[in-house]
Amino acid sequence: MNMNSDQTLPHSKKLIIIGIGSTGRRILNFVRAHRLYDVAGFAVNAAYKTADEFQGLPLHALEGLSERERREHCFFVAVQWNHLNAQRRHMYEECTGMGLELVNLISPLASTYAGEIRGRNCWIQDGVVLQTGAVV
């Protein structure tokens, strides 16, 4: 998919994906496939930053993001679901504590009209059906 086309994306802010593991790569592919956001790059804690790029995009130290970068971008925590989500929750709380805008990634191929999405940083993939009264 050509991300440089003239098609308008549904969101004006560019996305920075937090995490560079397999989940981060899957999120990148998902966002590009559905043209949800223009992905500006990735971020990790400084201790895990061992390169300047990941998947051909800039890799930032999370702690080193400028106030402008924090304000002009939205973010998604793409940390694997392990240890009963403890690591993901910790990163989520760290990011909200930094004032980062965490967004939901919802497939246009999901049926969410009957449910309610209250959370932030939710990933709802293709084919998901939220039943009547379901709350995410």
mmCIF file of the C-alpha atoms, coordinates in Angstrom:
data_MODEL
# 
_entry.id   MODEL 
# 
loop_
_atom_site.group_PDB 
_atom_site.id 
_atom_site.type_symbol 
_atom_site.label_atom_id 
_atom_site.label_alt_id 
_atom_site.label_comp_id 
_atom_site.label_asym_id 
_atom_site.label_entity_id 
_atom_site.label_seq_id 
_atom_site.pdbx_PDB_ins_code 
_atom_site.Cartn_x 
_atom_site.Cartn_y 
_atom_site.Cartn_z 
_atom_site.occupancy 
_atom_site.B_iso_or_equiv 
_atom_site.pdbx_formal_charge 
_atom_site.auth_seq_id 
_atom_site.auth_comp_id 
_atom_site.auth_asym_id 
_atom_site.auth_atom_id 
_atom_site.pdbx_PDB_model_num 
ATOM 1   C CA . MET A 1 1   ? 0.000   0.000   0.000  1.00 0.00 ? 1   MET A CA 1 
ATOM 2   C CA . ASN A 1 2   ? 1.317   3.396   -0.939 1.00 0.00 ? 2   ASN A CA 1 
ATOM 3   C CA . MET A 1 3   ? 1.185   5.573   2.168  1.00 0.00 ? 3   MET A CA 1 
ATOM 4   C CA . ASN A 1 4   ? 2.131   8.641   0.139  1.00 0.00 ? 4   ASN A CA 1 
ATOM 5   C CA . SER A 1 5   ? -1.133  8.724   -1.800 1.00 0.00 ? 5   SER A CA 1 
ATOM 6   C CA . ASP A 1 6   ? -3.413  11.728  -1.750 1.00 0.00 ? 6   ASP A CA 1 
ATOM 7   C CA . GLN A 1 7   ? -6.153  9.852   0.118  1.00 0.00 ? 7   GLN A CA 1 
ATOM 8   C CA . THR A 1 8   ? -7.119  11.561  3.348  1.00 0.00 ? 8   THR A CA 1 
ATOM 9   C CA . LEU A 1 9   ? -6.585  9.564   6.514  1.00 0.00 ? 9   LEU A CA 1 
ATOM 10  C CA . PRO A 1 10  ? -9.388  9.644   9.099  1.00 0.00 ? 10  PRO A CA 1 
ATOM 11  C CA . HIS A 1 11  ? -7.183  11.245  11.769 1.00 0.00 ? 11  HIS A CA 1 
ATOM 12  C CA . SER A 1 12  ? -5.079  14.384  11.508 1.00 0.00 ? 12  SER A CA 1 
ATOM 13  C CA . LYS A 1 13  ? -2.485  13.458  14.149 1.00 0.00 ? 13  LYS A CA 1 
ATOM 14  C CA . LYS A 1 14  ? 0.291   11.075  13.268 1.00 0.00 ? 14  LYS A CA 1 
ATOM 15  C CA . LEU A 1 15  ? 0.691   7.909   15.334 1.00 0.00 ? 15  LEU A CA 1 
ATOM 16  C CA . ILE A 1 16  ? 3.761   6.815   17.282 1.00 0.00 ? 16  ILE A CA 1 
ATOM 17  C CA . ILE A 1 17  ? 3.712   3.136   18.235 1.00 0.00 ? 17  ILE A CA 1 
ATOM 18  C CA . ILE A 1 18  ? 5.233   2.365   21.619 1.00 0.00 ? 18  ILE A CA 1 
ATOM 19  C CA . GLY A 1 19  ? 7.053   -0.950  21.485 1.00 0.00 ? 19  GLY A CA 1 
ATOM 20  C CA . ILE A 1 20  ? 9.237   -2.674  18.893 1.00 0.00 ? 20  ILE A CA 1 
ATOM 21  C CA . GLY A 1 21  ? 8.405   -6.325  19.428 1.00 0.00 ? 21  GLY A CA 1 
ATOM 22  C CA . SER A 1 22  ? 6.170   -8.515  17.300 1.00 0.00 ? 22  SER A CA 1 
ATOM 23  C CA . THR A 1 23  ? 3.097   -6.641  18.566 1.00 0.00 ? 23  THR A CA 1 
ATOM 24  C CA . GLY A 1 24  ? 4.556   -3.341  17.360 1.00 0.00 ? 24  GLY A CA 1 
ATOM 25  C CA . ARG A 1 25  ? 5.105   -4.811  13.887 1.00 0.00 ? 25  ARG A CA 1 
ATOM 26  C CA . ARG A 1 26  ? 1.548   -6.211  13.849 1.00 0.00 ? 26  ARG A CA 1 
ATOM 27  C CA . ILE A 1 27  ? 0.118   -2.833  14.868 1.00 0.00 ? 27  ILE A CA 1 
ATOM 28  C CA . LEU A 1 28  ? 2.090   -1.107  12.097 1.00 0.00 ? 28  LEU A CA 1 
ATOM 29  C CA . ASN A 1 29  ? 0.733   -3.544  9.508  1.00 0.00 ? 29  ASN A CA 1 
ATOM 30  C CA . PHE A 1 30  ? -2.836  -3.256  10.872 1.00 0.00 ? 30  PHE A CA 1 
ATOM 31  C CA . VAL A 1 31  ? -2.804  0.564   10.884 1.00 0.00 ? 31  VAL A CA 1 
ATOM 32  C CA . ARG A 1 32  ? -1.362  0.743   7.381  1.00 0.00 ? 32  ARG A CA 1 
ATOM 33  C CA . ALA A 1 33  ? -3.693  -1.924  5.967  1.00 0.00 ? 33  ALA A CA 1 
ATOM 34  C CA . HIS A 1 34  ? -6.762  -0.053  7.213  1.00 0.00 ? 34  HIS A CA 1 
ATOM 35  C CA . ARG A 1 35  ? -5.293  3.441   6.676  1.00 0.00 ? 35  ARG A CA 1 
ATOM 36  C CA . LEU A 1 36  ? -6.208  4.460   10.219 1.00 0.00 ? 36  LEU A CA 1 
ATOM 37  C CA . TYR A 1 37  ? -3.246  6.796   10.825 1.00 0.00 ? 37  TYR A CA 1 
ATOM 38  C CA . ASP A 1 38  ? -0.051  7.941   9.218  1.00 0.00 ? 38  ASP A CA 1 
ATOM 39  C CA . VAL A 1 39  ? 2.595   6.246   11.378 1.00 0.00 ? 39  VAL A CA 1 
ATOM 40  C CA . ALA A 1 40  ? 5.350   8.700   12.312 1.00 0.00 ? 40  ALA A CA 1 
ATOM 41  C CA . GLY A 1 41  ? 7.582   6.201   14.085 1.00 0.00 ? 41  GLY A CA 1 
ATOM 42  C CA . PHE A 1 42  ? 8.130   4.070   17.147 1.00 0.00 ? 42  PHE A CA 1 
ATOM 43  C CA . ALA A 1 43  ? 9.180   4.764   20.724 1.00 0.00 ? 43  ALA A CA 1 
ATOM 44  C CA . VAL A 1 44  ? 10.677  2.703   23.531 1.00 0.00 ? 44  VAL A CA 1 
ATOM 45  C CA . ASN A 1 45  ? 12.158  3.422   26.919 1.00 0.00 ? 45  ASN A CA 1 
ATOM 46  C CA . ALA A 1 46  ? 15.688  4.789   26.501 1.00 0.00 ? 46  ALA A CA 1 
ATOM 47  C CA . ALA A 1 47  ? 17.202  1.625   27.988 1.00 0.00 ? 47  ALA A CA 1 
ATOM 48  C CA . TYR A 1 48  ? 15.766  -0.406  25.060 1.00 0.00 ? 48  TYR A CA 1 
ATOM 49  C CA . LYS A 1 49  ? 16.720  1.995   22.254 1.00 0.00 ? 49  LYS A CA 1 
ATOM 50  C CA . THR A 1 50  ? 19.551  0.303   20.389 1.00 0.00 ? 50  THR A CA 1 
ATOM 51  C CA . ALA A 1 51  ? 18.992  1.831   16.939 1.00 0.00 ? 51  ALA A CA 1 
ATOM 52  C CA . ASP A 1 52  ? 17.705  5.000   15.305 1.00 0.00 ? 52  ASP A CA 1 
ATOM 53  C CA . GLU A 1 53  ? 15.104  3.240   13.140 1.00 0.00 ? 53  GLU A CA 1 
ATOM 54  C CA . PHE A 1 54  ? 12.678  0.352   13.323 1.00 0.00 ? 54  PHE A CA 1 
ATOM 55  C CA . GLN A 1 55  ? 10.766  -0.981  10.314 1.00 0.00 ? 55  GLN A CA 1 
ATOM 56  C CA . GLY A 1 56  ? 12.179  1.939   8.295  1.00 0.00 ? 56  GLY A CA 1 
ATOM 57  C CA . LEU A 1 57  ? 10.700  4.559   10.643 1.00 0.00 ? 57  LEU A CA 1 
ATOM 58  C CA . PRO A 1 58  ? 12.337  6.744   13.305 1.00 0.00 ? 58  PRO A CA 1 
ATOM 59  C CA . LEU A 1 59  ? 12.797  5.151   16.718 1.00 0.00 ? 59  LEU A CA 1 
ATOM 60  C CA . HIS A 1 60  ? 12.531  7.571   19.647 1.00 0.00 ? 60  HIS A CA 1 
ATOM 61  C CA . ALA A 1 61  ? 13.403  7.287   23.315 1.00 0.00 ? 61  ALA A CA 1 
ATOM 62  C CA . LEU A 1 62  ? 10.064  7.712   25.061 1.00 0.00 ? 62  LEU A CA 1 
ATOM 63  C CA . GLU A 1 63  ? 11.577  9.884   27.772 1.00 0.00 ? 63  GLU A CA 1 
ATOM 64  C CA . GLY A 1 64  ? 13.229  12.084  25.139 1.00 0.00 ? 64  GLY A CA 1 
ATOM 65  C CA . LEU A 1 65  ? 10.055  13.108  23.301 1.00 0.00 ? 65  LEU A CA 1 
ATOM 66  C CA . SER A 1 66  ? 9.751   16.873  23.208 1.00 0.00 ? 66  SER A CA 1 
ATOM 67  C CA . GLU A 1 67  ? 6.658   18.634  24.489 1.00 0.00 ? 67  GLU A CA 1 
ATOM 68  C CA . ARG A 1 68  ? 5.803   19.439  20.870 1.00 0.00 ? 68  ARG A CA 1 
ATOM 69  C CA . GLU A 1 69  ? 6.097   15.778  19.803 1.00 0.00 ? 69  GLU A CA 1 
ATOM 70  C CA . ARG A 1 70  ? 3.902   14.725  22.722 1.00 0.00 ? 70  ARG A CA 1 
ATOM 71  C CA . ARG A 1 71  ? 1.277   17.298  21.767 1.00 0.00 ? 71  ARG A CA 1 
ATOM 72  C CA . GLU A 1 72  ? 1.317   16.782  18.000 1.00 0.00 ? 72  GLU A CA 1 
ATOM 73  C CA . HIS A 1 73  ? 1.185   12.979  17.963 1.00 0.00 ? 73  HIS A CA 1 
ATOM 74  C CA . CYS A 1 74  ? -1.085  10.299  19.306 1.00 0.00 ? 74  CYS A CA 1 
ATOM 75  C CA . PHE A 1 75  ? 0.236   7.034   20.697 1.00 0.00 ? 75  PHE A CA 1 
ATOM 76  C CA . PHE A 1 76  ? -0.559  3.345   21.015 1.00 0.00 ? 76  PHE A CA 1 
ATOM 77  C CA . VAL A 1 77  ? 1.108   1.025   23.532 1.00 0.00 ? 77  VAL A CA 1 
ATOM 78  C CA . ALA A 1 78  ? 1.999   -2.117  21.585 1.00 0.00 ? 78  ALA A CA 1 
ATOM 79  C CA . VAL A 1 79  ? 3.513   -4.168  24.391 1.00 0.00 ? 79  VAL A CA 1 
ATOM 80  C CA . GLN A 1 80  ? 2.761   -7.886  24.423 1.00 0.00 ? 80  GLN A CA 1 
ATOM 81  C CA . TRP A 1 81  ? -0.003  -9.275  26.568 1.00 0.00 ? 81  TRP A CA 1 
ATOM 82  C CA . ASN A 1 82  ? 2.080   -11.224 29.081 1.00 0.00 ? 82  ASN A CA 1 
ATOM 83  C CA . HIS A 1 83  ? 2.242   -11.572 32.858 1.00 0.00 ? 83  HIS A CA 1 
ATOM 84  C CA . LEU A 1 84  ? -1.517  -10.938 33.000 1.00 0.00 ? 84  LEU A CA 1 
ATOM 85  C CA . ASN A 1 85  ? -0.968  -7.638  31.157 1.00 0.00 ? 85  ASN A CA 1 
ATOM 86  C CA . ALA A 1 86  ? 1.229   -6.258  33.973 1.00 0.00 ? 86  ALA A CA 1 
ATOM 87  C CA . GLN A 1 87  ? 3.906   -4.890  31.635 1.00 0.00 ? 87  GLN A CA 1 
ATOM 88  C CA . ARG A 1 88  ? 1.354   -3.415  29.262 1.00 0.00 ? 88  ARG A CA 1 
ATOM 89  C CA . ARG A 1 89  ? -0.545  -1.783  32.145 1.00 0.00 ? 89  ARG A CA 1 
ATOM 90  C CA . HIS A 1 90  ? 2.701   -0.354  33.549 1.00 0.00 ? 90  HIS A CA 1 
ATOM 91  C CA . MET A 1 91  ? 3.573   1.196   30.161 1.00 0.00 ? 91  MET A CA 1 
ATOM 92  C CA . TYR A 1 92  ? 0.005   2.477   29.745 1.00 0.00 ? 92  TYR A CA 1 
ATOM 93  C CA . GLU A 1 93  ? 0.168   4.179   33.148 1.00 0.00 ? 93  GLU A CA 1 
ATOM 94  C CA . GLU A 1 94  ? 3.608   5.622   32.392 1.00 0.00 ? 94  GLU A CA 1 
ATOM 95  C CA . CYS A 1 95  ? 2.306   7.093   29.128 1.00 0.00 ? 95  CYS A CA 1 
ATOM 96  C CA . THR A 1 96  ? -0.862  8.553   30.624 1.00 0.00 ? 96  THR A CA 1 
ATOM 97  C CA . GLY A 1 97  ? 1.298   10.015  33.405 1.00 0.00 ? 97  GLY A CA 1 
ATOM 98  C CA . MET A 1 98  ? 3.352   11.742  30.695 1.00 0.00 ? 98  MET A CA 1 
ATOM 99  C CA . GLY A 1 99  ? 0.160   13.214  29.254 1.00 0.00 ? 99  GLY A CA 1 
ATOM 100 C CA . LEU A 1 100 ? 0.324   11.230  26.013 1.00 0.00 ? 100 LEU A CA 1 
ATOM 101 C CA . GLU A 1 101 ? -2.885  10.854  24.023 1.00 0.00 ? 101 GLU A CA 1 
ATOM 102 C CA . LEU A 1 102 ? -3.477  7.101   23.750 1.00 0.00 ? 102 LEU A CA 1 
ATOM 103 C CA . VAL A 1 103 ? -5.862  6.097   20.983 1.00 0.00 ? 103 VAL A CA 1 
ATOM 104 C CA . ASN A 1 104 ? -7.983  3.087   20.134 1.00 0.00 ? 104 ASN A CA 1 
ATOM 105 C CA . LEU A 1 105 ? -7.320  1.153   16.939 1.00 0.00 ? 105 LEU A CA 1 
ATOM 106 C CA . ILE A 1 106 ? -10.604 -0.212  15.630 1.00 0.00 ? 106 ILE A CA 1 
ATOM 107 C CA . SER A 1 107 ? -10.869 -2.186  12.427 1.00 0.00 ? 107 SER A CA 1 
ATOM 108 C CA . PRO A 1 108 ? -13.445 -0.930  9.963  1.00 0.00 ? 108 PRO A CA 1 
ATOM 109 C CA . LEU A 1 109 ? -14.252 -4.647  9.521  1.00 0.00 ? 109 LEU A CA 1 
ATOM 110 C CA . ALA A 1 110 ? -15.363 -4.994  13.161 1.00 0.00 ? 110 ALA A CA 1 
ATOM 111 C CA . SER A 1 111 ? -18.970 -4.614  14.306 1.00 0.00 ? 111 SER A CA 1 
ATOM 112 C CA . THR A 1 112 ? -18.909 -2.278  17.285 1.00 0.00 ? 112 THR A CA 1 
ATOM 113 C CA . TYR A 1 113 ? -22.212 -0.399  16.917 1.00 0.00 ? 113 TYR A CA 1 
ATOM 114 C CA . ALA A 1 114 ? -24.065 -2.439  19.585 1.00 0.00 ? 114 ALA A CA 1 
ATOM 115 C CA . GLY A 1 115 ? -21.363 -2.103  22.242 1.00 0.00 ? 115 GLY A CA 1 
ATOM 116 C CA . GLU A 1 116 ? -19.576 0.729   23.955 1.00 0.00 ? 116 GLU A CA 1 
ATOM 117 C CA . ILE A 1 117 ? -15.860 1.473   23.861 1.00 0.00 ? 117 ILE A CA 1 
ATOM 118 C CA . ARG A 1 118 ? -14.918 3.385   27.000 1.00 0.00 ? 118 ARG A CA 1 
ATOM 119 C CA . GLY A 1 119 ? -11.258 2.510   27.290 1.00 0.00 ? 119 GLY A CA 1 
ATOM 120 C CA . ARG A 1 120 ? -8.178  3.930   25.645 1.00 0.00 ? 120 ARG A CA 1 
ATOM 121 C CA . ASN A 1 121 ? -5.464  1.968   23.911 1.00 0.00 ? 121 ASN A CA 1 
ATOM 122 C CA . CYS A 1 122 ? -7.922  -0.737  22.817 1.00 0.00 ? 122 CYS A CA 1 
ATOM 123 C CA . TRP A 1 123 ? -7.158  -2.785  19.718 1.00 0.00 ? 123 TRP A CA 1 
ATOM 124 C CA . ILE A 1 124 ? -10.246 -4.235  18.072 1.00 0.00 ? 124 ILE A CA 1 
ATOM 125 C CA . GLN A 1 125 ? -9.295  -6.402  15.138 1.00 0.00 ? 125 GLN A CA 1 
ATOM 126 C CA . ASP A 1 126 ? -11.016 -7.573  11.969 1.00 0.00 ? 126 ASP A CA 1 
ATOM 127 C CA . GLY A 1 127 ? -14.181 -9.609  12.435 1.00 0.00 ? 127 GLY A CA 1 
ATOM 128 C CA . VAL A 1 128 ? -14.734 -8.723  16.091 1.00 0.00 ? 128 VAL A CA 1 
ATOM 129 C CA . VAL A 1 129 ? -18.380 -8.335  17.070 1.00 0.00 ? 129 VAL A CA 1 
ATOM 130 C CA . LEU A 1 130 ? -19.287 -6.370  20.185 1.00 0.00 ? 130 LEU A CA 1 
ATOM 131 C CA . GLN A 1 131 ? -22.579 -7.739  21.396 1.00 0.00 ? 131 GLN A CA 1 
ATOM 132 C CA . THR A 1 132 ? -25.397 -5.513  22.626 1.00 0.00 ? 132 THR A CA 1 
ATOM 133 C CA . GLY A 1 133 ? -24.448 -4.024  25.984 1.00 0.00 ? 133 GLY A CA 1 
ATOM 134 C CA . ALA A 1 134 ? -20.785 -5.076  25.771 1.00 0.00 ? 134 ALA A CA 1 
ATOM 135 C CA . VAL A 1 135 ? -18.356 -2.552  27.271 1.00 0.00 ? 135 VAL A CA 1 
ATOM 136 C CA . VAL A 1 136 ? -14.682 -2.470  26.318 1.00 0.00 ? 136 VAL A CA 1 
# 
